Amino acid sequence: MKTFPETFLWGGAVAANQVEGAYLEEGKGLSTSDVQPQGVFGKVVERVEGDSGIKDVAIDFYHRYPDDIKLFAEMGFSCLRVSIAWTRIFPNGDEQQPNEAGLAFYDKLFDELAAHNITPLVTLSHYEMPWGLVKQYGGWGSRQTIGFFERYARTVFARYKEKVKLWLTFNEINMSLHAPMTGVGLPETSSKAEVYQAIHHQLVASALAVKACHEIIPDAKIGNMLLGGLVYPLTCKPEDVLEALQENRAWQFFGDVQCRGAYPGYMLRFFRDNGITLEITDADREALKATVDFISFSYYMTGCVTTDEELNQQARGNILSMVPNPHLASSEWGWQIDPIGLRTLLNVLWDRYQKPLFIVENGLGAKDKPDANGVVQDDYRISYLNDHLVQVREAIDDGVEVMGYTSWGPIDLVSASKAELSKRYGFIYVDRDDSGNGTLARSRKKSFYWYQEVIATNGASLKAE
């Protein structure tokens, strides 16, 4: 019977701005997430005293993390992916000295994880940056932001060097192409040239963080994080095949720079063809040579691309403007379900980079409803996760080196796209709705016990068709 490697890390993944709440507590500053109350595709709203949003409390992980970690330990987690809220450490982003209360909070969080033998995997910037850096400097459009991020990274590396040995730089760094405010702190109306210049600054900052991590914590590993946006050609027309190649390169480019240390030729052509001239210094080119140790990514769905403009127009408006695949079913949110796509993506990334891979987000968002006994019977989630993990096992059998799997939102959290609590991913139900009503009480779903068994058997309990 097939199982996973003995060193395989099992767990879940959360983001500070989607679970912590306590949005201005103990000196924390405003982040871009705080001023986007309707999610990553929502408008920026200047905060005024007295107004509130669902993320201000979220699921109150900031105060309830010890109990939540106990539940993760009960499932058997060996890894929890979390992010540090940059504005807990540097509230405005440009301070000379960090906020001690913010640093102390993550000390307590990492100590609690250690007490339960759970390895932390820590993202430096997960869909939030200090709002002060956006207002005063123009976000990642400013070269100065590189230095502010490096100071932040070096601060947390030095503080937690004995507690955290697995790090990630930017969450889904390629999402900046679809949501520039969330990704690089730029208005949605920004030009392609402005967005790519900001992305360049972020890539340099990521490389400087990699270099700093290797210097400060020699026994640590630091990786990048990609939104795994795999697309297929809609037909076998050569034009559609070429379109798929180019669409996949749009996100693979971020991996190419972070894994290979330089801009690939196809991007240099893209810049020429689109009249984009980036300011890239010799120091930038040298910095980019600091490459990541492993590649992490999220995987939720695939889609199709075509040169048929009528079909493309119909696809405008979905999360990545992808044409639906006629061979796949979809979730309640229209995300197409493609377990084999995960095996394909793992093989594509392994063939391309030959670096260890880590699946740090995967899951099914659904409108869970407790039954008469107060239990969510989420067989649909069990089926989704089972089928995807079976394909991960197949990819490992293909020879792909996979470090671990952290399912997205192991406890219900506020969704990133539209800031909803009704879109639930967790094995643990949180009693709170989109209007902020509820007790915040936690309860185990049916999937809680299923995942517990998967971990206990190291994947042997998964059911292949």
Short mmCIF file of C-alpha atoms in Angstrom, two decimals:
data_model
loop_
_atom_site.label_atom_id
_atom_site.label_comp_id
_atom_site.label_asym_id
_atom_site.label_seq_id
_atom_site.Cartn_x
_atom_site.Cartn_y
_atom_site.Cartn_z
CA MET A 1 0.00 0.00 0.00
CA LYS A 2 1.37 3.40 -1.02
CA THR A 3 2.17 5.92 1.70
CA PHE A 4 4.03 9.21 1.84
CA PRO A 5 7.71 9.74 2.81
CA GLU A 6 8.38 9.43 6.53
CA THR A 7 9.61 13.05 6.59
CA PHE A 8 6.41 14.36 4.94
CA LEU A 9 4.91 17.32 6.80
CA TRP A 10 1.13 17.24 7.30
CA GLY A 11 -0.86 20.23 8.43
CA GLY A 12 -2.79 23.33 7.50
CA ALA A 13 -2.26 26.95 6.49
CA VAL A 14 -3.69 30.27 7.68
CA ALA A 15 -2.91 33.96 7.13
CA ALA A 16 -2.67 36.59 9.85
CA ASN A 17 -5.16 38.99 8.27
CA GLN A 18 -7.75 36.22 7.80
CA VAL A 19 -7.68 34.70 11.30
CA GLU A 20 -6.02 36.91 13.90
CA GLY A 21 -8.38 39.85 14.31
CA ALA A 22 -7.10 42.29 16.99
CA TYR A 23 -6.46 44.56 14.05
CA LEU A 24 -5.12 47.54 16.04
CA GLU A 25 -4.20 45.76 19.27
CA GLU A 26 -0.85 46.22 21.03
CA GLY A 27 0.49 48.77 18.59
CA LYS A 28 -0.40 47.10 15.30
CA GLY A 29 -0.69 49.51 12.37
CA LEU A 30 -3.10 49.50 9.44
CA SER A 31 -2.31 47.15 6.56
CA THR A 32 -3.56 47.07 3.00
CA SER A 33 -5.85 44.23 4.08
CA ASP A 34 -7.41 46.47 6.74
CA VAL A 35 -8.35 49.07 4.13
CA GLN A 36 -9.81 46.47 1.75
CA PRO A 37 -12.79 45.31 3.85
CA GLN A 38 -14.42 43.54 0.88
CA GLY A 39 -11.38 41.43 0.05
CA VAL A 40 -8.46 41.47 -2.35
CA PHE A 41 -10.58 42.58 -5.32
CA GLY A 42 -12.47 45.18 -3.30
CA LYS A 43 -12.02 48.93 -3.19
CA VAL A 44 -9.74 50.70 -0.75
CA VAL A 45 -11.70 52.33 2.08
CA GLU A 46 -9.95 54.81 4.36
CA ARG A 47 -10.60 53.70 7.93
CA VAL A 48 -12.34 56.12 10.27
CA GLU A 49 -12.82 55.73 14.00
CA GLY A 50 -15.86 53.64 14.82
CA ASP A 51 -16.24 51.75 11.54
CA SER A 52 -15.60 48.02 11.49
CA GLY A 53 -15.08 45.11 9.12
CA ILE A 54 -15.30 41.33 9.37
CA LYS A 55 -11.50 40.98 9.40
CA ASP A 56 -11.12 43.26 12.44
CA VAL A 57 -12.08 40.29 14.63
CA ALA A 58 -11.92 37.53 11.99
CA ILE A 59 -11.98 34.34 14.09
CA ASP A 60 -10.06 35.92 16.99
CA PHE A 61 -7.06 33.62 16.59
CA TYR A 62 -4.96 36.33 18.25
CA HIS A 63 -6.58 35.50 21.59
CA ARG A 64 -7.66 31.90 20.97
CA TYR A 65 -4.56 30.41 19.33
CA PRO A 66 -3.67 28.06 22.24
CA ASP A 67 -7.01 26.26 21.97
CA ASP A 68 -6.91 26.21 18.19
CA ILE A 69 -3.40 24.76 18.20
CA LYS A 70 -4.60 22.03 20.56
CA LEU A 71 -7.21 21.09 17.96
CA PHE A 72 -4.56 21.03 15.23
CA ALA A 73 -2.41 18.81 17.44
CA GLU A 74 -5.40 16.52 18.02
CA MET A 75 -5.60 16.05 14.24
CA GLY A 76 -1.92 15.15 14.28
CA PHE A 77 -0.45 18.19 12.54
CA SER A 78 3.32 18.17 12.17
CA CYS A 79 3.29 21.59 10.44
CA LEU A 80 1.28 24.80 10.56
CA ARG A 81 1.77 27.53 8.00
CA VAL A 82 1.17 30.98 9.48
CA SER A 83 2.11 34.49 8.45
CA ILE A 84 3.52 37.34 10.48
CA ALA A 85 1.53 40.55 10.21
CA TRP A 86 4.20 43.01 9.05
CA THR A 87 2.32 45.86 10.76
CA ARG A 88 2.54 44.15 14.15
CA ILE A 89 6.32 44.43 13.85
CA PHE A 90 6.63 47.78 12.00
CA PRO A 91 3.22 49.49 12.29
CA ASN A 92 3.91 52.13 9.63
CA GLY A 93 6.55 50.14 7.81
CA ASP A 94 9.34 52.73 8.00
CA GLU A 95 10.15 52.77 11.72
CA GLN A 96 13.73 52.34 12.83
CA GLN A 97 12.81 50.08 15.76
CA PRO A 98 10.26 47.23 15.85
CA ASN A 99 7.18 47.03 18.03
CA GLU A 100 8.12 44.73 20.92
CA ALA A 101 4.51 43.75 21.68
CA GLY A 102 4.12 42.41 18.14
CA LEU A 103 7.35 40.44 18.34
CA ALA A 104 6.31 39.02 21.70
CA PHE A 105 3.00 37.76 20.30
CA TYR A 106 4.73 35.60 17.70
CA ASP A 107 7.18 34.35 20.32
CA LYS A 108 4.19 33.02 22.23
CA LEU A 109 2.62 31.56 19.10
CA PHE A 110 5.79 29.71 18.08
CA ASP A 111 6.32 28.48 21.64
CA GLU A 112 2.79 27.07 21.66
CA LEU A 113 3.44 25.25 18.40
CA ALA A 114 6.70 23.85 19.77
CA ALA A 115 4.87 22.58 22.86
CA HIS A 116 2.73 20.44 20.51
CA ASN A 117 5.63 19.38 18.24
CA ILE A 118 4.22 21.34 15.32
CA THR A 119 6.77 22.84 12.93
CA PRO A 120 5.99 26.44 11.93
CA LEU A 121 6.21 27.41 8.26
CA VAL A 122 6.18 31.21 8.29
CA THR A 123 5.27 33.60 5.47
CA LEU A 124 6.80 37.05 5.76
CA SER A 125 4.12 38.86 3.74
CA HIS A 126 0.73 37.28 3.09
CA TYR A 127 -1.56 39.65 1.20
CA GLU A 128 -0.84 42.65 3.41
CA MET A 129 1.75 45.36 3.74
CA PRO A 130 1.83 48.50 5.91
CA TRP A 131 -0.72 51.02 4.64
CA GLY A 132 1.75 53.70 5.70
CA LEU A 133 4.18 52.52 3.01
CA VAL A 134 1.46 52.79 0.39
CA LYS A 135 0.35 56.28 1.45
CA GLN A 136 3.79 57.76 2.04
CA TYR A 137 5.93 55.99 -0.55
CA GLY A 138 3.66 54.43 -3.18
CA GLY A 139 3.98 50.84 -1.99
CA TRP A 140 6.26 48.55 -3.98
CA GLY A 141 6.33 51.17 -6.71
CA SER A 142 9.05 52.79 -4.61
CA ARG A 143 12.55 51.36 -4.48
CA GLN A 144 12.71 52.48 -0.82
CA THR A 145 10.23 49.74 0.10
CA ILE A 146 12.93 47.15 -0.63
CA GLY A 147 14.96 48.45 2.31
CA PHE A 148 11.95 48.58 4.62
CA PHE A 149 11.12 44.96 3.84
CA GLU A 150 14.72 43.82 4.29
CA ARG A 151 14.80 45.49 7.72
CA TYR A 152 11.56 43.72 8.67
CA ALA A 153 12.85 40.36 7.39
CA ARG A 154 16.17 40.66 9.20
CA THR A 155 14.37 41.66 12.40
CA VAL A 156 12.15 38.57 12.49
CA PHE A 157 14.93 36.23 11.34
CA ALA A 158 17.12 37.43 14.21
CA ARG A 159 14.28 37.23 16.72
CA TYR A 160 12.99 33.76 15.81
CA LYS A 161 16.14 32.06 14.53
CA GLU A 162 15.90 29.34 17.17
CA LYS A 163 12.16 28.81 16.70
CA VAL A 164 11.49 28.94 12.94
CA LYS A 165 13.48 26.98 10.37
CA LEU A 166 11.07 27.10 7.42
CA TRP A 167 10.26 30.45 5.81
CA LEU A 168 8.46 31.84 2.78
CA THR A 169 8.84 35.34 1.36
CA PHE A 170 5.66 36.59 -0.43
CA ASN A 171 2.36 34.76 -0.61
CA GLU A 172 1.20 34.03 -4.17
CA ILE A 173 3.60 36.67 -5.50
CA ASN A 174 2.14 36.41 -9.02
CA MET A 175 -1.30 37.58 -7.79
CA SER A 176 -0.01 41.14 -8.25
CA LEU A 177 -0.89 40.75 -11.93
CA HIS A 178 -4.56 40.35 -10.99
CA ALA A 179 -4.83 42.41 -7.78
CA PRO A 180 -2.10 45.09 -7.72
CA MET A 181 -3.23 46.77 -4.49
CA THR A 182 -3.10 43.49 -2.58
CA GLY A 183 0.13 42.38 -4.20
CA VAL A 184 2.25 45.51 -4.55
CA GLY A 185 0.21 48.35 -3.03
CA LEU A 186 -0.65 49.98 -6.37
CA PRO A 187 -4.05 51.21 -7.60
CA GLU A 188 -6.00 48.88 -9.89
CA THR A 189 -5.65 51.54 -12.60
CA SER A 190 -1.87 51.20 -12.69
CA SER A 191 -0.20 50.52 -16.03
CA LYS A 192 1.53 47.25 -16.86
CA ALA A 193 4.88 49.03 -16.69
CA GLU A 194 4.14 50.36 -13.19
CA VAL A 195 3.01 46.95 -11.94
CA TYR A 196 6.03 45.12 -13.35
CA GLN A 197 8.42 47.71 -11.90
CA ALA A 198 6.82 47.18 -8.49
CA ILE A 199 7.03 43.42 -8.98
CA HIS A 200 10.73 43.82 -9.80
CA HIS A 201 11.28 45.65 -6.51
CA GLN A 202 9.45 42.85 -4.71
CA LEU A 203 11.54 40.16 -6.40
CA VAL A 204 14.73 41.96 -5.36
CA ALA A 205 13.40 42.24 -1.80
CA SER A 206 12.55 38.54 -1.80
CA ALA A 207 16.09 37.66 -2.89
CA LEU A 208 17.59 39.92 -0.22
CA ALA A 209 15.41 38.16 2.36
CA VAL A 210 16.68 34.79 1.11
CA LYS A 211 20.27 36.01 1.47
CA ALA A 212 19.56 37.37 4.97
CA CYS A 213 17.90 34.14 6.07
CA HIS A 214 20.88 32.09 4.94
CA GLU A 215 23.22 34.44 6.83
CA ILE A 216 21.21 34.72 10.06
CA ILE A 217 19.77 31.18 10.26
CA PRO A 218 22.22 28.90 8.42
CA ASP A 219 20.19 25.77 9.23
CA ALA A 220 16.91 27.25 7.90
CA LYS A 221 15.27 26.73 4.52
CA ILE A 222 13.51 29.57 2.73
CA GLY A 223 11.23 29.25 -0.26
CA ASN A 224 9.05 31.27 -2.56
CA MET A 225 5.27 30.95 -2.90
CA LEU A 226 3.39 30.87 -6.19
CA LEU A 227 -0.26 30.83 -7.10
CA GLY A 228 -0.26 27.62 -9.11
CA GLY A 229 -2.22 28.94 -12.07
CA LEU A 230 -1.86 25.98 -14.44
CA VAL A 231 -3.87 26.36 -17.65
CA TYR A 232 -4.58 24.00 -20.53
CA PRO A 233 -5.15 24.84 -24.20
CA LEU A 234 -8.90 24.66 -24.86
CA THR A 235 -8.27 22.84 -28.15
CA CYS A 236 -5.33 21.23 -29.91
CA LYS A 237 -5.13 24.13 -32.36
CA PRO A 238 -1.48 25.23 -32.39
CA GLU A 239 -2.62 28.78 -31.61
CA ASP A 240 -4.32 27.60 -28.41
CA VAL A 241 -1.29 25.52 -27.43
CA LEU A 242 0.98 28.56 -27.85
CA GLU A 243 -1.50 30.70 -25.89
CA ALA A 244 -1.39 28.17 -23.01
CA LEU A 245 2.42 28.22 -23.07
CA GLN A 246 2.43 32.01 -22.81
CA GLU A 247 -0.26 32.13 -20.11
CA ASN A 248 1.61 29.61 -17.99
CA ARG A 249 4.83 31.57 -18.42
CA ALA A 250 3.05 34.65 -17.02
CA TRP A 251 3.13 33.02 -13.57
CA GLN A 252 6.11 30.70 -14.05
CA PHE A 253 8.24 33.79 -14.62
CA PHE A 254 8.10 34.51 -10.88
CA GLY A 255 9.44 31.04 -10.17
CA ASP A 256 12.10 31.35 -12.86
CA VAL A 257 13.52 34.53 -11.32
CA GLN A 258 13.42 33.21 -7.75
CA CYS A 259 14.80 29.77 -8.62
CA ARG A 260 17.24 30.63 -11.39
CA GLY A 261 18.35 34.09 -10.32
CA ALA A 262 17.72 36.09 -13.50
CA TYR A 263 14.99 37.23 -15.87
CA PRO A 264 14.18 34.64 -18.57
CA GLY A 265 14.43 35.56 -22.23
CA TYR A 266 10.70 35.23 -22.87
CA MET A 267 9.99 37.97 -20.31
CA LEU A 268 12.57 40.26 -21.87
CA ARG A 269 10.69 39.82 -25.15
CA PHE A 270 7.36 40.45 -23.39
CA PHE A 271 8.71 43.72 -22.02
CA ARG A 272 10.00 44.75 -25.48
CA ASP A 273 6.72 43.85 -27.19
CA ASN A 274 4.72 45.82 -24.63
CA GLY A 275 6.95 48.87 -24.50
CA ILE A 276 7.97 48.20 -20.90
CA THR A 277 11.37 49.40 -19.73
CA LEU A 278 12.26 48.43 -16.19
CA GLU A 279 14.83 50.12 -14.01
CA ILE A 280 17.12 47.20 -13.15
CA THR A 281 20.46 48.07 -11.56
CA ASP A 282 23.62 45.98 -11.44
CA ALA A 283 23.03 45.65 -7.70
CA ASP A 284 19.56 44.25 -8.45
CA ARG A 285 21.00 41.66 -10.82
CA GLU A 286 23.51 40.61 -8.18
CA ALA A 287 20.83 40.41 -5.49
CA LEU A 288 18.59 38.18 -7.63
CA LYS A 289 21.30 35.51 -7.64
CA ALA A 290 20.25 34.55 -4.09
CA THR A 291 17.83 31.78 -5.03
CA VAL A 292 15.28 29.92 -2.92
CA ASP A 293 15.80 26.51 -1.35
CA PHE A 294 12.38 25.13 -2.24
CA ILE A 295 9.20 26.09 -4.08
CA SER A 296 5.84 26.33 -2.38
CA PHE A 297 2.54 26.95 -4.10
CA SER A 298 -1.21 27.04 -3.80
CA TYR A 299 -3.44 24.86 -5.94
CA TYR A 300 -7.19 25.16 -6.22
CA MET A 301 -8.15 24.81 -9.86
CA THR A 302 -7.10 24.82 -13.49
CA GLY A 303 -8.67 26.50 -16.48
CA CYS A 304 -8.36 26.76 -20.20
CA VAL A 305 -7.15 29.43 -22.60
CA THR A 306 -7.90 30.02 -26.24
CA THR A 307 -7.37 32.56 -28.98
CA ASP A 308 -11.16 32.57 -29.56
CA GLU A 309 -11.94 36.15 -28.49
CA GLU A 310 -15.69 35.51 -28.09
CA LEU A 311 -15.01 32.80 -25.50
CA ASN A 312 -12.41 35.03 -23.81
CA GLN A 313 -14.95 37.82 -23.42
CA GLN A 314 -17.35 35.41 -21.72
CA ALA A 315 -14.59 34.43 -19.27
CA ARG A 316 -13.82 38.01 -18.21
CA GLY A 317 -14.70 38.61 -14.61
CA ASN A 318 -13.87 35.22 -13.07
CA ILE A 319 -10.90 35.18 -10.73
CA LEU A 320 -8.22 34.62 -13.39
CA SER A 321 -10.32 35.17 -16.55
CA MET A 322 -9.93 31.50 -17.54
CA VAL A 323 -12.24 29.71 -19.95
CA PRO A 324 -14.07 26.82 -18.24
CA ASN A 325 -12.93 23.28 -18.99
CA PRO A 326 -15.93 21.33 -20.37
CA HIS A 327 -14.59 18.11 -18.83
CA LEU A 328 -14.56 19.30 -15.21
CA ALA A 329 -17.15 19.92 -12.50
CA SER A 330 -17.14 23.15 -10.48
CA SER A 331 -17.51 24.13 -6.82
CA GLU A 332 -20.24 26.42 -5.49
CA TRP A 333 -17.94 29.35 -6.28
CA GLY A 334 -17.33 28.25 -9.85
CA TRP A 335 -13.81 26.95 -9.19
CA GLN A 336 -13.19 23.91 -11.35
CA ILE A 337 -12.22 20.73 -9.55
CA ASP A 338 -9.21 19.01 -11.10
CA PRO A 339 -7.24 16.59 -8.88
CA ILE A 340 -5.14 15.32 -11.79
CA GLY A 341 -4.13 18.93 -12.44
CA LEU A 342 -2.29 18.89 -9.10
CA ARG A 343 -0.22 15.88 -10.17
CA THR A 344 0.46 17.60 -13.48
CA LEU A 345 1.52 20.83 -11.77
CA LEU A 346 3.83 19.00 -9.37
CA ASN A 347 5.54 17.30 -12.31
CA VAL A 348 5.76 20.55 -14.31
CA LEU A 349 7.42 22.39 -11.41
CA TRP A 350 9.75 19.49 -10.60
CA ASP A 351 10.83 19.12 -14.23
CA ARG A 352 11.37 22.88 -14.53
CA TYR A 353 13.33 23.54 -11.33
CA GLN A 354 14.49 20.26 -9.72
CA LYS A 355 13.91 21.81 -6.30
CA PRO A 356 11.80 20.38 -3.45
CA LEU A 357 8.13 21.32 -3.63
CA PHE A 358 5.67 22.14 -0.83
CA ILE A 359 1.90 22.31 -1.35
CA VAL A 360 1.02 25.06 1.11
CA GLU A 361 -2.59 25.74 0.07
CA ASN A 362 -5.28 23.44 -1.28
CA GLY A 363 -8.88 23.02 -0.22
CA LEU A 364 -12.56 23.34 -0.98
CA GLY A 365 -14.56 26.41 -0.05
CA ALA A 366 -18.19 25.51 0.68
CA LYS A 367 -21.27 26.73 2.52
CA ASP A 368 -21.12 24.33 5.46
CA LYS A 369 -24.27 23.87 7.57
CA PRO A 370 -24.24 22.03 10.91
CA ASP A 371 -26.85 19.25 11.17
CA ALA A 372 -29.35 18.73 14.00
CA ASN A 373 -26.51 17.52 16.21
CA GLY A 374 -24.37 20.55 15.43
CA VAL A 375 -21.94 18.62 13.21
CA VAL A 376 -21.00 19.54 9.64
CA GLN A 377 -21.22 16.40 7.50
CA ASP A 378 -18.78 17.61 4.87
CA ASP A 379 -18.35 14.49 2.75
CA TYR A 380 -17.88 16.77 -0.27
CA ARG A 381 -14.72 18.19 1.34
CA ILE A 382 -13.45 14.74 2.23
CA SER A 383 -13.95 13.61 -1.37
CA TYR A 384 -12.18 16.69 -2.76
CA LEU A 385 -9.17 16.41 -0.45
CA ASN A 386 -8.92 12.64 -0.79
CA ASP A 387 -8.83 12.83 -4.58
CA HIS A 388 -6.20 15.59 -4.57
CA LEU A 389 -3.98 13.80 -2.06
CA VAL A 390 -4.17 10.60 -4.08
CA GLN A 391 -2.71 12.57 -6.99
CA VAL A 392 0.02 14.00 -4.74
CA ARG A 393 0.93 10.42 -3.87
CA GLU A 394 1.04 9.57 -7.57
CA ALA A 395 3.34 12.54 -8.23
CA ILE A 396 5.69 11.35 -5.48
CA ASP A 397 5.65 7.94 -7.20
CA ASP A 398 6.58 9.79 -10.41
CA GLY A 399 9.78 10.88 -8.65
CA VAL A 400 8.72 14.36 -7.55
CA GLU A 401 10.20 15.48 -4.22
CA VAL A 402 7.32 16.84 -2.11
CA MET A 403 8.11 18.19 1.36
CA GLY A 404 4.59 18.42 2.71
CA TYR A 405 0.96 19.44 2.42
CA THR A 406 -0.80 22.15 4.40
CA SER A 407 -4.48 22.38 3.52
CA TRP A 408 -5.88 25.88 3.27
CA GLY A 409 -7.91 27.11 6.22
CA PRO A 410 -7.89 24.04 8.50
CA ILE A 411 -10.12 26.16 10.71
CA ASP A 412 -12.81 28.34 9.11
CA LEU A 413 -11.48 31.81 8.33
CA VAL A 414 -12.35 34.96 6.42
CA SER A 415 -11.90 34.32 2.69
CA ALA A 416 -9.40 36.49 0.86
CA SER A 417 -11.29 37.09 -2.35
CA LYS A 418 -14.48 38.62 -0.92
CA ALA A 419 -13.95 38.67 2.86
CA GLU A 420 -16.66 36.10 3.51
CA LEU A 421 -17.04 33.68 6.40
CA SER A 422 -19.74 31.77 4.52
CA LYS A 423 -17.02 30.35 2.25
CA ARG A 424 -15.60 27.75 4.61
CA TYR A 425 -12.56 25.55 4.13
CA GLY A 426 -11.94 24.17 7.60
CA PHE A 427 -11.95 20.87 9.40
CA ILE A 428 -13.03 23.00 12.37
CA TYR A 429 -16.27 25.00 12.24
CA VAL A 430 -16.28 28.53 13.65
CA ASP A 431 -19.63 29.95 14.77
CA ARG A 432 -19.58 33.31 13.02
CA ASP A 433 -21.36 34.57 9.91
CA ASP A 434 -20.70 37.21 7.25
CA SER A 435 -22.40 39.86 9.38
CA GLY A 436 -20.15 39.13 12.35
CA ASN A 437 -22.84 37.33 14.35
CA GLY A 438 -21.99 34.21 16.35
CA THR A 439 -20.22 32.96 19.44
CA LEU A 440 -16.89 32.13 17.74
CA ALA A 441 -17.19 28.66 19.29
CA ARG A 442 -15.17 25.92 17.58
CA SER A 443 -16.50 22.46 16.67
CA ARG A 444 -15.11 19.50 14.77
CA LYS A 445 -16.53 18.67 11.34
CA LYS A 446 -16.67 15.15 9.93
CA SER A 447 -13.55 15.96 7.88
CA PHE A 448 -11.64 16.59 11.13
CA TYR A 449 -11.65 12.87 11.90
CA TRP A 450 -10.98 11.94 8.28
CA TYR A 451 -7.84 14.11 8.15
CA GLN A 452 -6.78 12.80 11.55
CA GLU A 453 -6.78 9.27 10.08
CA VAL A 454 -4.96 10.35 6.92
CA ILE A 455 -2.16 11.83 9.02
CA ALA A 456 -2.06 8.91 11.46
CA THR A 457 -1.66 6.45 8.55
CA ASN A 458 0.70 8.74 6.60
CA GLY A 459 -1.72 8.66 3.70
CA ALA A 460 -2.40 4.94 3.66
CA SER A 461 -6.09 5.53 4.41
CA LEU A 462 -6.63 7.50 1.18
CA LYS A 463 -8.97 5.82 -1.25
CA ALA A 464 -7.96 5.67 -4.90
CA GLU A 465 -10.68 5.07 -7.48
#
